Amino acid sequence: AQSVTQLDSQVPVFEEAPVELRCNYSSSVSVYLFWYVQYPNQGLQLLLKYLSGSTLVESINGFEAEFNKSQTSFHLRKPSVHISDTAEYFCAVRPARGGGADGLTFGKGTHLIIQP
Amino acid sequence: EAQVTQNPRYLITVTGKKLTVTCSQNMNHEYMSWYRQDPGLGLRQIYYSMNVEVTDKGDVPEGYKVSRKEKRNFPLILESPSPNQTSLYFCASSLSHSSGETQYFGPGTRLLVL
């Protein structure tokens, strides 16, 4: 079984400041890692994912995450946040070889609050 | 527009009154699933389907049923709803059941069971 821990339930940050949302996971098998974002009153959207290759992955809107196997982490970062980044962010994992039998395992979410 | 739709978006019902939440996708996706989202718990998978007529239980299937008679539709059925099923429900789909596939989520259905 897998588990995901998002250490911060809320992260307040000023606009244009950098931010890091932390995610640690536990799994006995290799996993794929995902970050999803949920804007107010909307469904979840994929922000970025790590499957293999370079451990640093980037999204189109300036977020990046680095897979650290030794620390079992997949922290999300952005060098300068904008008001429009206010949302709930979910880290998730899925067994790399589980196929459909294993769904996404989500963390509890981190609410990113951008203050002007 | 490629999307996952859910109906209704909001529903208030009473204990024991059967209800169905519909989910439809127009992307010809094979894999579909249902999640519930509860405060402080994140999202948990209820049921999933790898293809037409192929469904299986997720992590929290008690009290729910699903069917997959057509590729595009994956309704969630609560035969006898109880207050502990008050939650925000999301349907999701992906092109295949491969673990690396991106799942696309619907807008959510907020259910209150009195």
PDB file of N, CA and C in Angstrom, chain A residues 32 34 36 38 41 43-44 46 49 51 90 94-96 98-101 103-104 106-108, chain B residues 9 31 35 37 40-43 45 48 50 88 90 97-103 105-107:
ATOM      1  N   TYR A  32       4.712   6.279  -9.618  1.00  0.00           N
ATOM      2  CA  TYR A  32       4.672   7.521 -10.377  1.00  0.00           C
ATOM      3  C   TYR A  32       4.110   8.595  -9.445  1.00  0.00           C
ATOM      4  N   PHE A  34       2.449  12.617  -8.908  1.00  0.00           N
ATOM      5  CA  PHE A  34       1.619  13.623  -9.554  1.00  0.00           C
ATOM      6  C   PHE A  34       1.357  14.781  -8.590  1.00  0.00           C
ATOM      7  N   TYR A  36      -1.736  17.607  -8.488  1.00  0.00           N
ATOM      8  CA  TYR A  36      -2.977  18.126  -9.052  1.00  0.00           C
ATOM      9  C   TYR A  36      -3.328  19.438  -8.337  1.00  0.00           C
ATOM     10  N   GLN A  38      -6.598  22.179  -7.537  1.00  0.00           N
ATOM     11  CA  GLN A  38      -8.053  22.360  -7.517  1.00  0.00           C
ATOM     12  C   GLN A  38      -8.354  23.817  -7.227  1.00  0.00           C
ATOM     13  N   ASN A  41     -14.222  25.710  -6.369  1.00  0.00           N
ATOM     14  CA  ASN A  41     -15.450  25.216  -7.017  1.00  0.00           C
ATOM     15  C   ASN A  41     -15.194  24.520  -8.352  1.00  0.00           C
ATOM     16  N   GLY A  43     -13.092  21.030 -10.441  1.00  0.00           N
ATOM     17  CA  GLY A  43     -12.476  19.719 -10.294  1.00  0.00           C
ATOM     18  C   GLY A  43     -10.965  19.827 -10.284  1.00  0.00           C
ATOM     19  N   LEU A  44     -10.311  18.701 -10.146  1.00  0.00           N
ATOM     20  CA  LEU A  44      -8.860  18.685 -10.110  1.00  0.00           C
ATOM     21  C   LEU A  44      -8.285  18.707 -11.521  1.00  0.00           C
ATOM     22  N   LEU A  46      -4.454  18.222 -13.616  1.00  0.00           N
ATOM     23  CA  LEU A  46      -3.060  17.823 -13.480  1.00  0.00           C
ATOM     24  C   LEU A  46      -2.151  19.032 -13.640  1.00  0.00           C
ATOM     25  N   LYS A  49       3.681  15.794 -13.562  1.00  0.00           N
ATOM     26  CA  LYS A  49       3.859  14.419 -13.110  1.00  0.00           C
ATOM     27  C   LYS A  49       5.278  13.960 -13.397  1.00  0.00           C
ATOM     28  N   LEU A  51       7.272  10.432 -14.211  1.00  0.00           N
ATOM     29  CA  LEU A  51       7.179   9.010 -14.548  1.00  0.00           C
ATOM     30  C   LEU A  51       8.571   8.378 -14.568  1.00  0.00           C
ATOM     31  N   PHE A  90      -2.854  19.043  -4.466  1.00  0.00           N
ATOM     32  CA  PHE A  90      -2.824  17.661  -4.010  1.00  0.00           C
ATOM     33  C   PHE A  90      -1.650  16.912  -4.630  1.00  0.00           C
ATOM     34  N   ARG A  94       0.951   6.625  -7.591  1.00  0.00           N
ATOM     35  CA  ARG A  94       0.294   5.453  -8.141  1.00  0.00           C
ATOM     36  C   ARG A  94       1.379   4.425  -8.442  1.00  0.00           C
ATOM     37  N   PRO A  95       1.184   3.158  -8.107  1.00  0.00           N
ATOM     38  CA  PRO A  95       2.217   2.141  -8.397  1.00  0.00           C
ATOM     39  C   PRO A  95       2.549   2.134  -9.877  1.00  0.00           C
ATOM     40  N   ALA A  96       3.810   2.101 -10.188  1.00  0.00           N
ATOM     41  CA  ALA A  96       4.239   2.179 -11.579  1.00  0.00           C
ATOM     42  C   ALA A  96       3.787   0.976 -12.387  1.00  0.00           C
ATOM     43  N   GLY A  98       1.105  -1.097 -11.394  1.00  0.00           N
ATOM     44  CA  GLY A  98      -0.195  -1.590 -10.931  1.00  0.00           C
ATOM     45  C   GLY A  98      -1.269  -1.546 -11.992  1.00  0.00           C
ATOM     46  N   GLY A  99      -1.109  -0.667 -12.978  1.00  0.00           N
ATOM     47  CA  GLY A  99      -2.163  -0.536 -13.977  1.00  0.00           C
ATOM     48  C   GLY A  99      -3.448  -0.070 -13.347  1.00  0.00           C
ATOM     49  N   GLY A 100      -4.558  -0.465 -13.906  1.00  0.00           N
ATOM     50  CA  GLY A 100      -5.837   0.051 -13.435  1.00  0.00           C
ATOM     51  C   GLY A 100      -6.244  -0.433 -12.075  1.00  0.00           C
ATOM     52  N   ALA A 101      -5.629  -1.514 -11.591  1.00  0.00           N
ATOM     53  CA  ALA A 101      -6.066  -2.070 -10.319  1.00  0.00           C
ATOM     54  C   ALA A 101      -5.708  -1.168  -9.148  1.00  0.00           C
ATOM     55  N   GLY A 103      -5.586   2.709  -7.946  1.00  0.00           N
ATOM     56  CA  GLY A 103      -5.885   4.091  -8.288  1.00  0.00           C
ATOM     57  C   GLY A 103      -4.868   5.041  -7.701  1.00  0.00           C
ATOM     58  N   LEU A 104      -5.096   6.309  -7.898  1.00  0.00           N
ATOM     59  CA  LEU A 104      -4.248   7.322  -7.292  1.00  0.00           C
ATOM     60  C   LEU A 104      -4.463   7.330  -5.778  1.00  0.00           C
ATOM     61  N   PHE A 106      -4.000   9.882  -2.789  1.00  0.00           N
ATOM     62  CA  PHE A 106      -3.814  11.319  -2.622  1.00  0.00           C
ATOM     63  C   PHE A 106      -3.379  11.676  -1.210  1.00  0.00           C
ATOM     64  N   GLY A 107      -2.647  12.774  -1.105  1.00  0.00           N
ATOM     65  CA  GLY A 107      -2.441  13.406   0.184  1.00  0.00           C
ATOM     66  C   GLY A 107      -3.675  14.199   0.567  1.00  0.00           C
ATOM     67  N   LYS A 108      -3.645  14.809   1.748  1.00  0.00           N
ATOM     68  CA  LYS A 108      -4.818  15.512   2.254  1.00  0.00           C
ATOM     69  C   LYS A 108      -4.964  16.910   1.660  1.00  0.00           C
TER      70      LYS A 108
ATOM     71  N   ARG B   9     -24.853  18.738  -9.999  1.00  0.00           N
ATOM     72  CA  ARG B   9     -23.702  19.342  -9.342  1.00  0.00           C
ATOM     73  C   ARG B   9     -23.927  19.454  -7.828  1.00  0.00           C
ATOM     74  N   TYR B  31     -10.637   4.123 -19.154  1.00  0.00           N
ATOM     75  CA  TYR B  31     -10.610   4.012 -17.700  1.00  0.00           C
ATOM     76  C   TYR B  31     -11.420   5.137 -17.074  1.00  0.00           C
ATOM     77  N   TYR B  35     -14.240   9.121  -7.076  1.00  0.00           N
ATOM     78  CA  TYR B  35     -13.572   9.458  -5.831  1.00  0.00           C
ATOM     79  C   TYR B  35     -14.535  10.253  -4.961  1.00  0.00           C
ATOM     80  N   GLN B  37     -14.254  13.187  -1.815  1.00  0.00           N
ATOM     81  CA  GLN B  37     -13.331  14.104  -1.163  1.00  0.00           C
ATOM     82  C   GLN B  37     -13.945  14.588   0.137  1.00  0.00           C
ATOM     83  N   GLY B  40      -9.842  17.141   5.202  1.00  0.00           N
ATOM     84  CA  GLY B  40      -8.772  16.524   5.979  1.00  0.00           C
ATOM     85  C   GLY B  40      -8.415  15.112   5.565  1.00  0.00           C
ATOM     86  N   LEU B  41      -9.116  14.575   4.563  1.00  0.00           N
ATOM     87  CA  LEU B  41      -8.847  13.206   4.132  1.00  0.00           C
ATOM     88  C   LEU B  41      -8.364  13.118   2.690  1.00  0.00           C
ATOM     89  N   GLY B  42      -8.418  14.199   1.964  1.00  0.00           N
ATOM     90  CA  GLY B  42      -8.038  14.147   0.557  1.00  0.00           C
ATOM     91  C   GLY B  42      -9.081  13.398  -0.258  1.00  0.00           C
ATOM     92  N   LEU B  43      -8.661  12.797  -1.360  1.00  0.00           N
ATOM     93  CA  LEU B  43      -9.571  12.036  -2.213  1.00  0.00           C
ATOM     94  C   LEU B  43      -9.331  10.546  -2.038  1.00  0.00           C
ATOM     95  N   GLN B  45     -10.581   6.646  -3.592  1.00  0.00           N
ATOM     96  CA  GLN B  45     -11.243   6.009  -4.720  1.00  0.00           C
ATOM     97  C   GLN B  45     -12.362   5.087  -4.247  1.00  0.00           C
ATOM     98  N   TYR B  48     -13.748   1.784  -9.749  1.00  0.00           N
ATOM     99  CA  TYR B  48     -13.132   2.112 -11.022  1.00  0.00           C
ATOM    100  C   TYR B  48     -13.593   1.114 -12.083  1.00  0.00           C
ATOM    101  N   MET B  50     -12.130  -0.450 -15.901  1.00  0.00           N
ATOM    102  CA  MET B  50     -11.063  -0.466 -16.894  1.00  0.00           C
ATOM    103  C   MET B  50     -11.600  -0.499 -18.315  1.00  0.00           C
ATOM    104  N   LEU B  88     -18.138  15.347  -1.232  1.00  0.00           N
ATOM    105  CA  LEU B  88     -17.945  15.890  -2.576  1.00  0.00           C
ATOM    106  C   LEU B  88     -17.424  14.762  -3.442  1.00  0.00           C
ATOM    107  N   PHE B  90     -16.161  13.117  -7.131  1.00  0.00           N
ATOM    108  CA  PHE B  90     -15.530  13.412  -8.413  1.00  0.00           C
ATOM    109  C   PHE B  90     -15.461  12.162  -9.266  1.00  0.00           C
ATOM    110  N   HIS B  97      -5.788   2.377 -18.663  1.00  0.00           N
ATOM    111  CA  HIS B  97      -5.588   2.126 -17.238  1.00  0.00           C
ATOM    112  C   HIS B  97      -4.105   2.143 -16.883  1.00  0.00           C
ATOM    113  N   SER B  98      -3.252   2.484 -17.827  1.00  0.00           N
ATOM    114  CA  SER B  98      -1.823   2.572 -17.534  1.00  0.00           C
ATOM    115  C   SER B  98      -1.569   3.555 -16.401  1.00  0.00           C
ATOM    116  N   SER B  99      -0.677   3.197 -15.521  1.00  0.00           N
ATOM    117  CA  SER B  99      -0.458   3.975 -14.302  1.00  0.00           C
ATOM    118  C   SER B  99      -0.016   5.403 -14.570  1.00  0.00           C
ATOM    119  N   GLY B 100       0.681   5.646 -15.668  1.00  0.00           N
ATOM    120  CA  GLY B 100       1.201   6.979 -15.932  1.00  0.00           C
ATOM    121  C   GLY B 100       0.233   7.905 -16.642  1.00  0.00           C
ATOM    122  N   GLU B 101      -0.931   7.388 -17.001  1.00  0.00           N
ATOM    123  CA  GLU B 101      -1.886   8.209 -17.740  1.00  0.00           C
ATOM    124  C   GLU B 101      -2.446   9.321 -16.855  1.00  0.00           C
ATOM    125  N   THR B 102      -2.642  10.471 -17.438  1.00  0.00           N
ATOM    126  CA  THR B 102      -3.279  11.587 -16.724  1.00  0.00           C
ATOM    127  C   THR B 102      -4.755  11.308 -16.557  1.00  0.00           C
ATOM    128  N   GLN B 103      -5.265  11.509 -15.356  1.00  0.00           N
ATOM    129  CA  GLN B 103      -6.703  11.393 -15.137  1.00  0.00           C
ATOM    130  C   GLN B 103      -7.330  12.774 -15.227  1.00  0.00           C
ATOM    131  N   PHE B 105     -10.594  15.080 -14.407  1.00  0.00           N
ATOM    132  CA  PHE B 105     -11.647  15.087 -13.406  1.00  0.00           C
ATOM    133  C   PHE B 105     -12.837  15.928 -13.844  1.00  0.00           C
ATOM    134  N   GLY B 106     -14.023  15.477 -13.438  1.00  0.00           N
ATOM    135  CA  GLY B 106     -15.223  16.275 -13.599  1.00  0.00           C
ATOM    136  C   GLY B 106     -15.268  17.393 -12.578  1.00  0.00           C
ATOM    137  N   PRO B 107     -16.312  18.238 -12.643  1.00  0.00           N
ATOM    138  CA  PRO B 107     -16.399  19.418 -11.773  1.00  0.00           C
ATOM    139  C   PRO B 107     -16.824  19.112 -10.353  1.00  0.00           C
TER     140      PRO B 107
END
